[in-house]
């Protein structure tokens, strides 16, 4: 995202609530602008904003950023709880293009309903690998798919064997 | 390889990989009591380190917040000045409480002034933000449940589940509650479980990428 913002000369605002991550987030955003040859666009005070680590105070502050800055795109990806809908509805209010994603199953429906594009579950992990463009990293997604295929085979096999009195799950536990 | 690259990339990657391997081994493998006791002391030490780092990071966070709001006041943004001023005043107040706690030995959480601010400012505002969710859920549900083509299956299922959750639904037709239970335990569970399995597999693969040092996005630079 930081690289894309640098490439197109867009203003990127990253809000976060983890004080331990301040340095790394500033570094990632800085790197995005610098590597695309636009260091003049980087301003650590404006581009990477630590708001607070309190859940609803963060939701309130991030919502304010979206509304006051009149964000044109709102990308909300991560482990969110109740604030997921607050953040994405703020994006809807300003008519922002929205991408949402989380691995927390109870929050996925909110992103699916409100966002233009939603990453469902493991797609957020795959997105990171896709963005890297590294062949070995991309191969790990294939490994993930093989795991899914194996799970499907085991589920179907379990369903077939269950009426015959065989509980496949007991053989898988050792 | 340059020394700076070793410190910036290789050392953090190795630290993450080692901690992941140790945590995985502890979770899945049997460890005898003597080894566990020895490693527990290291585990406690790491937790203590993380507490110290978090405490210092909180100071950095406070400085970051102050820096941002001071910059807004300096820019003389009229609409923002009242909010930024309140934030700064409250932040300074909390710092004063912290110094008072250091000077007197009275923990900050037991100071009546701090408790007053917490109970009368933070708790009500957090509750207000949480309650706003009701309206957001209503507006999102309205947009989603509008009858559209193809036939609004979401609308029908949503109405059944909502009526199944309310006493009004029971008055209209007692069958709403059992139907809601079937939807939640049948199709809903069937929809969720593949997602949970996928997340589990995704987390394992992410862990493998971290152990094998193929995941570098969390460090920013790729060089």
PDB file of C-alpha atoms in Angstrom, chain A residues 84 101-113 118-122, chain B residues 192 195 199:
ATOM      1  CA  UNK A  84     -14.987  -3.190  12.254  1.00  0.00           C
ATOM      2  CA  UNK A 101     -10.673  -8.212   5.754  1.00  0.00           C
ATOM      3  CA  UNK A 102     -10.267 -10.143   8.973  1.00  0.00           C
ATOM      4  CA  UNK A 103      -9.656 -13.690  10.157  1.00  0.00           C
ATOM      5  CA  UNK A 104     -12.146 -13.241  13.017  1.00  0.00           C
ATOM      6  CA  UNK A 105     -15.166 -15.161  11.781  1.00  0.00           C
ATOM      7  CA  UNK A 106     -17.794 -13.121  13.641  1.00  0.00           C
ATOM      8  CA  UNK A 107     -16.600  -9.867  12.031  1.00  0.00           C
ATOM      9  CA  UNK A 108     -16.385 -11.154   8.441  1.00  0.00           C
ATOM     10  CA  UNK A 109     -20.113 -10.563   7.674  1.00  0.00           C
ATOM     11  CA  UNK A 110     -19.766  -6.853   8.504  1.00  0.00           C
ATOM     12  CA  UNK A 111     -16.956  -6.392   5.995  1.00  0.00           C
ATOM     13  CA  UNK A 112     -18.788  -8.463   3.368  1.00  0.00           C
ATOM     14  CA  UNK A 113     -21.884  -6.267   3.790  1.00  0.00           C
ATOM     15  CA  UNK A 118     -13.706  -8.244   1.384  1.00  0.00           C
ATOM     16  CA  UNK A 119     -10.925 -10.660   2.267  1.00  0.00           C
ATOM     17  CA  UNK A 120     -12.547 -13.665   3.921  1.00  0.00           C
ATOM     18  CA  UNK A 121     -10.529 -15.504   6.544  1.00  0.00           C
ATOM     19  CA  UNK A 122      -7.273 -16.901   5.203  1.00  0.00           C
TER      20      UNK A 122
ATOM     21  CA  UNK B 192     -18.491 -20.806   9.001  1.00  0.00           C
ATOM     22  CA  UNK B 195     -13.692 -20.311   6.962  1.00  0.00           C
ATOM     23  CA  UNK B 199      -7.926 -19.509   8.752  1.00  0.00           C
TER      24      UNK B 199
END
